[in-house]
Coordinates of C-alpha atoms and ligand atoms in Angstrom, one line a residue:
M1 CA 67.5 -128.9 -95.3
T2 CA 63.9 -128.2 -94.8
S3 CA 61.4 -130.1 -96.8
S4 CA 57.7 -130.1 -97.5
S5 CA 57.9 -133.5 -99.2
T6 CA 57.6 -135.8 -96.1
P7 CA 55.6 -138.7 -97.5
E8 CA 53.2 -139.1 -94.5
L9 CA 52.7 -136.0 -92.5
I10 CA 53.6 -136.2 -88.8
S11 CA 50.7 -134.6 -86.8
V12 CA 51.8 -132.4 -83.9
I13 CA 49.8 -130.9 -81.1
V14 CA 51.6 -128.0 -79.4
V15 CA 50.3 -126.9 -76.0
G16 CA 51.1 -123.2 -75.3
A17 CA 51.8 -120.3 -77.6
G18 CA 54.8 -118.8 -75.7
F19 CA 58.2 -118.7 -77.4
A20 CA 58.8 -122.4 -77.0
G21 CA 55.4 -123.4 -78.4
L22 CA 55.4 -121.0 -81.3
T23 CA 59.0 -121.9 -82.3
A24 CA 58.2 -125.6 -82.2
A25 CA 55.1 -125.0 -84.3
I26 CA 56.8 -122.8 -86.8
E27 CA 59.7 -125.2 -87.2
C28 CA 57.5 -128.3 -87.4
K29 CA 55.5 -126.5 -90.1
R30 CA 58.6 -125.6 -92.0
K31 CA 59.6 -129.2 -91.9
G32 CA 56.4 -130.5 -93.3
C33 CA 54.4 -131.6 -90.2
S34 CA 50.7 -130.7 -89.7
V35 CA 50.5 -128.6 -86.5
V36 CA 47.9 -127.3 -84.2
V37 CA 48.6 -125.0 -81.3
L38 CA 46.3 -124.9 -78.3
E39 CA 46.6 -121.9 -76.0
S40 CA 44.7 -121.1 -72.9
F41 CA 44.7 -117.3 -73.3
K42 CA 41.6 -115.9 -74.9
E43 CA 43.2 -113.2 -77.0
L44 CA 46.6 -112.0 -77.9
K45 CA 47.8 -109.3 -75.5
P46 CA 51.2 -107.5 -75.3
L47 CA 52.0 -108.9 -71.9
G48 CA 55.3 -108.6 -70.0
D49 CA 58.2 -106.2 -70.3
I50 CA 61.8 -106.7 -71.2
I51 CA 62.9 -110.0 -72.6
S52 CA 66.3 -111.0 -74.1
F53 CA 67.3 -113.3 -76.8
G54 CA 70.9 -114.2 -77.4
G55 CA 72.7 -114.8 -80.6
N56 CA 71.7 -118.5 -80.5
A57 CA 68.1 -117.4 -80.8
G58 CA 69.0 -114.7 -83.3
H59 CA 69.9 -117.4 -85.9
I60 CA 66.3 -118.7 -85.5
F61 CA 64.6 -115.4 -85.9
Q62 CA 66.7 -114.6 -88.9
R63 CA 65.5 -117.8 -90.7
W64 CA 61.9 -116.7 -90.5
S65 CA 61.1 -114.5 -93.5
G66 CA 60.5 -110.8 -92.5
V67 CA 60.8 -111.3 -88.7
E68 CA 64.2 -109.7 -88.3
E69 CA 63.1 -106.6 -90.2
Q70 CA 60.1 -106.3 -87.8
L71 CA 62.2 -106.9 -84.7
D72 CA 65.0 -104.4 -85.5
P73 CA 63.0 -101.1 -84.9
I74 CA 61.5 -102.3 -81.6
C75 CA 64.6 -103.9 -80.0
H76 CA 67.3 -102.3 -77.8
S77 CA 70.2 -101.0 -79.8
S78 CA 73.5 -100.4 -78.0
D79 CA 76.8 -102.2 -78.0
R80 CA 77.6 -101.9 -74.3
I81 CA 76.5 -102.0 -70.7
A82 CA 78.0 -99.8 -68.0
F83 CA 78.2 -101.3 -64.5
Y84 CA 78.2 -99.2 -61.3
D85 CA 78.3 -100.1 -57.6
Y86 CA 75.3 -99.2 -55.5
H87 CA 76.8 -95.9 -54.5
G88 CA 76.8 -94.9 -58.2
D89 CA 80.6 -95.2 -58.8
H90 CA 81.4 -96.6 -62.3
I91 CA 83.1 -100.0 -62.2
Y92 CA 83.3 -101.2 -65.8
T93 CA 81.8 -100.8 -69.2
Q94 CA 81.4 -104.1 -71.2
V95 CA 81.3 -103.8 -74.9
W96 CA 79.5 -106.4 -76.9
A97 CA 82.0 -106.9 -79.8
D98 CA 81.6 -110.6 -79.2
G99 CA 77.9 -110.3 -79.8
V100 CA 78.6 -109.6 -83.5
E101 CA 80.8 -112.6 -83.8
Y102 CA 78.3 -114.9 -81.9
G103 CA 75.1 -113.8 -83.7
K104 CA 72.6 -111.1 -83.4
K105 CA 70.8 -110.6 -80.1
F106 CA 67.3 -109.2 -79.8
N107 CA 66.2 -107.5 -76.5
G108 CA 62.8 -105.8 -76.4
H109 CA 59.2 -105.9 -75.1
R110 CA 58.1 -109.4 -74.6
G111 CA 54.6 -108.7 -75.8
E112 CA 55.7 -106.8 -78.9
I113 CA 58.2 -109.5 -79.9
H114 CA 55.7 -112.2 -79.1
E115 CA 53.1 -110.6 -81.4
I116 CA 55.6 -110.6 -84.3
V117 CA 56.4 -114.3 -83.8
Y118 CA 52.7 -115.2 -83.3
N119 CA 51.7 -113.4 -86.6
H120 CA 54.6 -115.1 -88.4
A121 CA 53.3 -118.5 -87.3
L122 CA 49.9 -117.6 -88.6
S123 CA 51.4 -116.3 -91.9
I124 CA 53.0 -119.7 -92.7
G125 CA 49.8 -121.5 -92.0
V126 CA 50.2 -122.7 -88.4
E127 CA 46.7 -123.2 -86.9
I128 CA 46.5 -121.6 -83.4
K129 CA 43.4 -122.1 -81.3
L130 CA 42.9 -119.7 -78.4
N131 CA 40.8 -120.2 -75.3
R132 CA 41.8 -123.8 -75.3
K133 CA 43.1 -124.8 -71.9
V134 CA 44.5 -128.3 -71.9
T135 CA 43.4 -130.2 -68.8
E136 CA 44.7 -133.7 -69.5
Y137 CA 47.3 -135.5 -71.4
F138 CA 47.4 -139.2 -72.5
E139 CA 49.4 -141.5 -74.8
T140 CA 49.4 -145.0 -76.3
D141 CA 52.1 -146.8 -78.2
T142 CA 50.8 -145.3 -81.4
E143 CA 49.5 -141.8 -80.6
A144 CA 49.3 -139.0 -78.0
G145 CA 46.6 -136.6 -77.1
V146 CA 45.0 -134.0 -74.9
I147 CA 41.7 -133.0 -73.5
T148 CA 40.8 -129.4 -74.0
N149 CA 37.4 -127.8 -73.4
G150 CA 35.9 -131.3 -73.0
E151 CA 37.2 -132.3 -76.5
K152 CA 39.7 -135.2 -77.1
I153 CA 42.3 -134.4 -79.7
T154 CA 45.0 -136.9 -80.8
A155 CA 48.2 -136.7 -82.9
D156 CA 51.5 -138.5 -83.4
V157 CA 53.1 -136.4 -80.8
V158 CA 52.2 -133.7 -78.2
L159 CA 54.7 -130.9 -77.5
A160 CA 53.9 -129.5 -74.1
A161 CA 55.2 -125.9 -73.9
D162 CA 52.9 -124.8 -71.1
G163 CA 55.3 -122.7 -69.1
V164 CA 56.7 -122.7 -65.6
R165 CA 53.4 -123.9 -64.1
S166 CA 53.2 -126.8 -66.6
T167 CA 50.5 -129.4 -66.0
A168 CA 52.0 -131.7 -68.6
R169 CA 54.8 -132.4 -66.1
K170 CA 52.5 -134.8 -64.3
I171 CA 52.4 -137.4 -67.1
V172 CA 56.1 -137.1 -67.7
L173 CA 57.1 -137.4 -64.1
G174 CA 54.3 -139.6 -62.8
Y175 CA 53.7 -137.2 -59.9
E176 CA 52.7 -133.6 -59.3
D177 CA 55.8 -131.3 -59.1
K178 CA 55.1 -127.9 -57.7
P179 CA 57.1 -124.8 -58.6
K180 CA 59.1 -123.3 -55.7
S181 CA 60.4 -119.9 -54.9
S182 CA 63.9 -119.1 -55.9
G183 CA 64.2 -116.9 -52.8
Y184 CA 64.2 -113.9 -55.1
A185 CA 61.6 -111.6 -56.5
I186 CA 61.9 -108.9 -59.2
Y187 CA 60.4 -105.5 -59.3
R188 CA 60.0 -104.8 -63.1
A189 CA 58.7 -102.0 -65.2
W190 CA 58.3 -100.9 -68.8
M191 CA 57.3 -97.3 -69.3
P192 CA 57.5 -94.2 -71.6
S193 CA 60.8 -92.3 -70.9
D194 CA 59.4 -88.7 -71.0
D195 CA 59.8 -88.1 -67.2
L196 CA 63.3 -89.5 -67.2
A197 CA 64.2 -87.2 -70.1
K198 CA 63.2 -84.2 -68.0
N199 CA 65.3 -85.1 -65.0
P200 CA 69.0 -84.1 -65.2
L201 CA 69.9 -87.2 -63.2
T202 CA 68.4 -89.6 -65.7
A203 CA 68.2 -87.7 -69.0
H204 CA 71.5 -89.1 -70.4
L205 CA 69.9 -92.6 -70.2
V206 CA 67.2 -91.8 -72.7
N207 CA 68.8 -89.1 -74.9
D208 CA 71.2 -89.8 -77.8
G209 CA 70.2 -93.4 -78.5
D210 CA 69.6 -96.5 -76.3
K211 CA 71.6 -97.0 -73.1
H212 CA 72.1 -100.0 -70.8
V213 CA 73.3 -99.8 -67.2
G214 CA 73.6 -102.1 -64.2
Y215 CA 73.9 -101.2 -60.5
L216 CA 75.2 -103.9 -58.1
G217 CA 74.9 -104.2 -54.4
P218 CA 74.7 -106.9 -51.6
D219 CA 72.1 -109.5 -52.8
I220 CA 70.5 -107.0 -55.1
H221 CA 71.0 -106.0 -58.7
F222 CA 69.3 -103.3 -60.8
L223 CA 69.4 -103.3 -64.6
A224 CA 67.9 -100.6 -66.7
A225 CA 67.8 -100.0 -70.5
S226 CA 66.2 -97.6 -72.9
I227 CA 64.7 -98.9 -76.1
K228 CA 63.4 -97.5 -79.4
N229 CA 66.0 -94.8 -79.5
G230 CA 65.3 -93.8 -75.9
K231 CA 61.5 -93.6 -76.3
D232 CA 60.7 -96.5 -73.9
F233 CA 62.5 -97.5 -70.7
S234 CA 62.6 -100.7 -68.8
W235 CA 64.2 -101.7 -65.5
V236 CA 64.4 -104.8 -63.3
L237 CA 65.4 -104.9 -59.6
T238 CA 66.2 -108.4 -58.4
H239 CA 66.2 -108.8 -54.6
K240 CA 65.7 -111.4 -51.8
D241 CA 62.1 -112.3 -51.2
K242 CA 60.4 -114.6 -48.8
A243 CA 56.9 -114.7 -50.3
D244 CA 55.2 -118.0 -51.0
V245 CA 54.9 -118.5 -54.8
E246 CA 51.7 -120.3 -54.4
E247 CA 50.0 -117.4 -52.8
S248 CA 51.2 -114.5 -54.9
W249 CA 53.3 -115.1 -58.0
S250 CA 53.0 -111.8 -59.8
A251 CA 51.3 -108.7 -58.4
P252 CA 51.2 -105.0 -58.9
G253 CA 54.3 -103.5 -57.2
D254 CA 54.5 -100.6 -54.8
I255 CA 56.9 -97.8 -55.8
E256 CA 57.9 -97.0 -52.2
D257 CA 58.4 -100.6 -51.4
A258 CA 60.7 -100.9 -54.4
V259 CA 62.6 -97.8 -53.3
G260 CA 62.8 -99.2 -49.8
V261 CA 64.7 -102.3 -51.1
V262 CA 67.5 -99.9 -52.3
D263 CA 67.2 -97.2 -49.6
C264 CA 70.8 -96.3 -49.4
W265 CA 71.6 -96.6 -53.1
A266 CA 72.6 -94.0 -55.6
P267 CA 70.1 -91.2 -56.2
I268 CA 69.8 -92.1 -59.9
V269 CA 68.3 -95.5 -59.0
H270 CA 65.7 -93.8 -56.8
A271 CA 65.0 -91.3 -59.6
I272 CA 64.3 -94.1 -62.1
I273 CA 62.0 -96.0 -59.7
R274 CA 60.1 -92.9 -58.7
A275 CA 59.6 -91.9 -62.4
T276 CA 57.7 -95.2 -62.8
P277 CA 53.9 -94.8 -63.1
Q278 CA 52.4 -96.9 -60.3
D279 CA 50.4 -99.0 -62.8
K280 CA 53.5 -100.0 -64.7
L281 CA 55.3 -101.7 -61.8
V282 CA 55.1 -105.4 -61.3
D283 CA 56.3 -107.5 -58.4
W284 CA 57.3 -110.8 -60.0
K285 CA 58.0 -113.7 -57.8
L286 CA 60.9 -115.6 -59.3
V287 CA 59.7 -119.2 -59.5
Y288 CA 62.3 -122.0 -59.9
R289 CA 62.2 -125.8 -60.3
D290 CA 64.8 -128.4 -59.6
P291 CA 66.2 -129.9 -62.8
L292 CA 63.9 -132.7 -64.0
P293 CA 65.2 -136.2 -64.4
T294 CA 63.4 -136.4 -67.8
W295 CA 61.4 -134.2 -70.1
I296 CA 59.6 -137.0 -72.0
S297 CA 56.7 -139.3 -71.2
P298 CA 57.1 -143.0 -70.7
K299 CA 56.1 -143.9 -74.2
A300 CA 58.0 -140.9 -75.6
R301 CA 55.1 -139.4 -77.4
I302 CA 54.8 -136.3 -75.2
A303 CA 57.8 -133.9 -74.7
L304 CA 58.1 -131.0 -72.4
L305 CA 59.9 -127.9 -73.8
G306 CA 60.8 -124.4 -72.7
D307 CA 60.0 -123.4 -69.1
A308 CA 57.8 -126.4 -68.7
A309 CA 61.0 -128.5 -68.9
H310 CA 63.6 -126.1 -67.5
P311 CA 62.9 -122.7 -66.0
F312 CA 65.8 -120.3 -66.0
L313 CA 67.0 -117.6 -63.7
P314 CA 66.9 -114.2 -65.5
T315 CA 70.7 -113.8 -64.8
S316 CA 71.3 -116.5 -67.4
I317 CA 69.7 -114.3 -70.0
Q318 CA 68.9 -117.6 -71.8
G319 CA 65.4 -118.8 -70.8
A320 CA 63.7 -117.7 -74.0
S321 CA 66.6 -118.6 -76.2
Q322 CA 66.8 -122.1 -74.8
A323 CA 63.0 -122.5 -75.2
M324 CA 63.4 -121.6 -78.9
E325 CA 66.3 -124.0 -79.3
D326 CA 64.1 -126.8 -77.9
G327 CA 61.4 -126.2 -80.6
V328 CA 64.0 -126.1 -83.4
T329 CA 65.6 -129.3 -82.1
L330 CA 62.3 -131.2 -81.8
A331 CA 61.3 -130.2 -85.4
V332 CA 64.6 -131.5 -86.8
C333 CA 64.4 -134.8 -84.9
L334 CA 60.8 -135.4 -86.0
E335 CA 61.7 -134.6 -89.6
L336 CA 64.7 -137.0 -89.6
A337 CA 62.9 -139.8 -87.7
G338 CA 59.7 -139.8 -89.8
K339 CA 56.2 -140.7 -88.8
V340 CA 57.1 -144.3 -87.9
N341 CA 59.8 -143.3 -85.5
V342 CA 58.3 -140.5 -83.5
P343 CA 59.3 -141.9 -80.1
E344 CA 62.9 -142.2 -81.3
A345 CA 62.7 -138.5 -82.3
V346 CA 61.4 -137.5 -78.9
R347 CA 64.1 -139.4 -77.1
A348 CA 66.8 -138.0 -79.3
Y349 CA 65.5 -134.5 -78.7
E350 CA 66.0 -134.9 -74.9
K351 CA 69.4 -136.4 -75.3
I352 CA 70.6 -133.7 -77.7
R353 CA 69.3 -130.9 -75.4
Y354 CA 69.7 -132.1 -71.8
D355 CA 73.3 -131.4 -70.9
R356 CA 73.4 -128.1 -72.9
V357 CA 70.4 -126.8 -71.1
R358 CA 71.7 -127.7 -67.7
A359 CA 75.0 -126.0 -68.4
A360 CA 73.1 -122.9 -69.6
Q361 CA 70.9 -122.9 -66.5
K362 CA 74.0 -122.9 -64.3
T363 CA 75.3 -119.7 -65.9
G364 CA 72.3 -117.9 -64.3
E365 CA 73.3 -119.1 -60.8
T366 CA 77.0 -118.1 -61.2
T367 CA 76.2 -114.7 -62.6
R368 CA 73.7 -114.0 -59.9
D369 CA 76.1 -115.0 -57.2
K370 CA 78.9 -113.0 -58.8
W371 CA 76.8 -109.9 -58.8
H372 CA 75.1 -110.3 -55.4
K373 CA 78.2 -111.3 -53.5
T374 CA 80.5 -108.8 -55.1
D375 CA 83.7 -108.1 -53.3
F376 CA 84.2 -104.5 -54.5
D377 CA 87.8 -104.3 -53.5
R378 CA 88.6 -107.3 -55.7
V379 CA 86.4 -105.9 -58.5
R380 CA 88.3 -102.6 -58.4
A381 CA 91.5 -104.5 -58.8
N382 CA 90.0 -106.4 -61.8
P383 CA 86.9 -104.5 -63.1
A384 CA 86.4 -106.9 -66.0
S385 CA 85.6 -109.7 -63.5
I386 CA 82.1 -108.1 -63.2
K387 CA 81.3 -108.8 -66.9
L388 CA 78.3 -110.8 -68.0
P389 CA 79.6 -114.0 -69.4
R390 CA 79.4 -114.0 -73.2
E391 CA 80.5 -117.6 -73.9
K392 CA 81.1 -118.9 -77.4
W393 CA 79.7 -122.4 -76.6
L394 CA 76.4 -120.8 -75.5
L395 CA 75.8 -118.0 -77.9
D396 CA 77.6 -119.2 -81.1
H397 CA 75.3 -122.1 -81.5
D398 CA 73.0 -123.0 -84.3
A399 CA 70.4 -125.4 -82.9
E400 CA 69.2 -126.5 -86.3
A401 CA 72.6 -127.3 -87.7
H402 CA 73.5 -129.0 -84.4
A403 CA 70.4 -131.2 -84.4
Y404 CA 71.0 -132.2 -88.0
A405 CA 74.6 -133.1 -87.2
M406 CA 73.8 -135.0 -84.0
Y407 CA 70.6 -136.9 -84.9
A408 CA 71.8 -140.1 -86.6
D409 CA 74.4 -141.0 -83.9
T410 CA 72.1 -139.9 -81.0
A411 CA 69.2 -142.0 -82.3
A412 CA 71.5 -145.0 -82.9
S413 CA 72.8 -144.8 -79.4
L414 CA 69.3 -145.0 -78.0
R415 CA 68.3 -148.1 -79.9
P416 CA 68.0 -151.2 -77.7
D417 CA 70.8 -153.0 -79.5
A418 CA 73.2 -150.0 -79.3
E419 CA 75.2 -151.5 -76.4
A420 CA 75.8 -154.8 -78.2
R421 CA 77.2 -153.2 -81.4
P422 CA 81.0 -153.0 -81.7
Ligands
LIG1 C1 52.2 -113.5 -69.9 C2 53.7 -113.7 -69.8 C3 54.5 -112.7 -69.6 C4 55.9 -112.9 -69.5 N1 56.7 -111.8 -69.4 C5 58.0 -111.9 -69.4 C6 58.9 -110.8 -69.4 O1 58.5 -109.7 -69.4 N2 60.2 -111.0 -69.4 C7 60.8 -112.3 -69.5 O2 62.0 -112.5 -69.5 N3 59.9 -113.4 -69.5 C8 58.6 -113.2 -69.5 N4 57.8 -114.3 -69.5 C9 58.4 -115.7 -69.5 C10 59.1 -116.0 -70.8 O3 58.2 -115.8 -71.9 C11 59.5 -117.4 -70.8 O4 60.3 -117.6 -69.6 C12 60.3 -117.9 -71.9 O5 60.1 -117.2 -73.1 C13 60.0 -119.4 -72.2 O6 58.8 -119.5 -72.9 P1 57.8 -120.7 -72.8 O7 57.1 -120.7 -74.1 O8 58.5 -121.9 -72.3 O9 56.8 -120.3 -71.6 P2 55.7 -119.2 -71.5 O10 56.2 -117.9 -72.2 O11 55.3 -119.1 -70.1 O12 54.5 -119.7 -72.4 C14 53.6 -120.8 -71.9 C15 52.3 -120.6 -72.6 O13 51.5 -121.8 -72.3 C16 50.2 -121.4 -72.1 N5 49.6 -122.4 -71.2 C17 49.9 -122.7 -69.9 N6 49.1 -123.7 -69.5 C18 48.3 -124.1 -70.5 C19 47.3 -125.1 -70.7 N7 47.0 -125.9 -69.7 N8 46.7 -125.1 -71.9 C20 47.0 -124.3 -72.9 N9 47.9 -123.3 -72.8 C21 48.6 -123.2 -71.6 C22 50.4 -120.0 -71.4 O14 49.2 -119.2 -71.4 C23 51.5 -119.4 -72.2 O15 51.1 -118.7 -73.3 C24 56.4 -114.2 -69.6 C25 55.6 -115.3 -69.8 C26 54.2 -115.1 -69.9 C27 53.3 -116.3 -70.1

């Protein structure tokens, strides 16, 4: 139901070229809007390490011509994850048969996946302006706009996908809302797997295809995966942390500090950490925000999306997928509302998305608590209880079809006379 025949083009400014912003831009372009993306980074760089997209995001990638074919060779390929306790004893192997049924997942290097999506946006004619930091947002009844590099730019709507440190939140909330520490930090690394292949303790993780393992202990979990048929390797170690997110958010990590966090753990975990080149280790402070009461500005011409609206704990494995769902939903709402009803589209977007996002966020908290507070006697009695939730409502979801199905009733319910109607 895409169309390029919208009589009067809706003009859209997207702030931020992360997965939320790029998805919104691609989908708005597919649905006939004129789109410009303003991004503060000066050049495209392959930043980050492992990122995961669930089946609900898989549907979105698969609609973009040529993207799935480019993602396949760079994404993790295995159908299972093996869980161990921190002594190294096997607990349970979870097989992803449900992943097939619920759509295709894509897990790989954030920078590499981002580059593919970025280039796809350019290939369909999305205009992306780099080195454009947005410093101010404004809106009237008839338009919205931003100030960037001293220039004022206006459009029918501004989609603010400016990440977990969003400055757009101020106009939406009416006050400054600072990110806070989640109480956890993550040591994370992405590296070539050559050294792991030479060590008998770790060789099985990188030989004979991709592998995925998880080690669980008190208030700590360690996940590791090989990618590209074992050529690359990535691991994350989530642990308690007291650092102030304002002072240091993401910094180079220290190998011995990371080993110290898991000092009495299985030797294989130490071997993986010690095989990590010092310059490949990052200490990433896990920033969190309380759920916002709203994601849209008072005149409903500016919408927050992605991490700007709702940061996720990594244990949800949904942050990037939900960011993409936001972009898809907004584009459908704008297409169906048309240029004269942009505020209605923005309000409908929030209503369609809000409860689903909150429910998805909660899965991150429950999985983290399940893993960090594991009662191993209970788990041995019921090993499957350690599984990652693979829930149909979350993964088997087509955000585009859902928005098309929901829009008319949602928009009607938001009109001032909705209460009065029988
Ligand atoms: C550099 C980087 C590396 C990351 N690495 C990982 C990773 O390895 N694994 C993982 O799971 N998640 C990672 N993330 C987070 C992950 O991408 C997001 O949690 C998720 O994809 C939601 O995306 P988003 O588009 O909402 O936010 P983000 O991905 O954070 O994108 C926000 C974008 O907005 C831009 N921006 C911010 N402020 C302004 C402004 N004022 N004007 C213009 N542009 C602005 C930022 O430069 C950024 O490109 C990373 C994010 C970034 C920015």
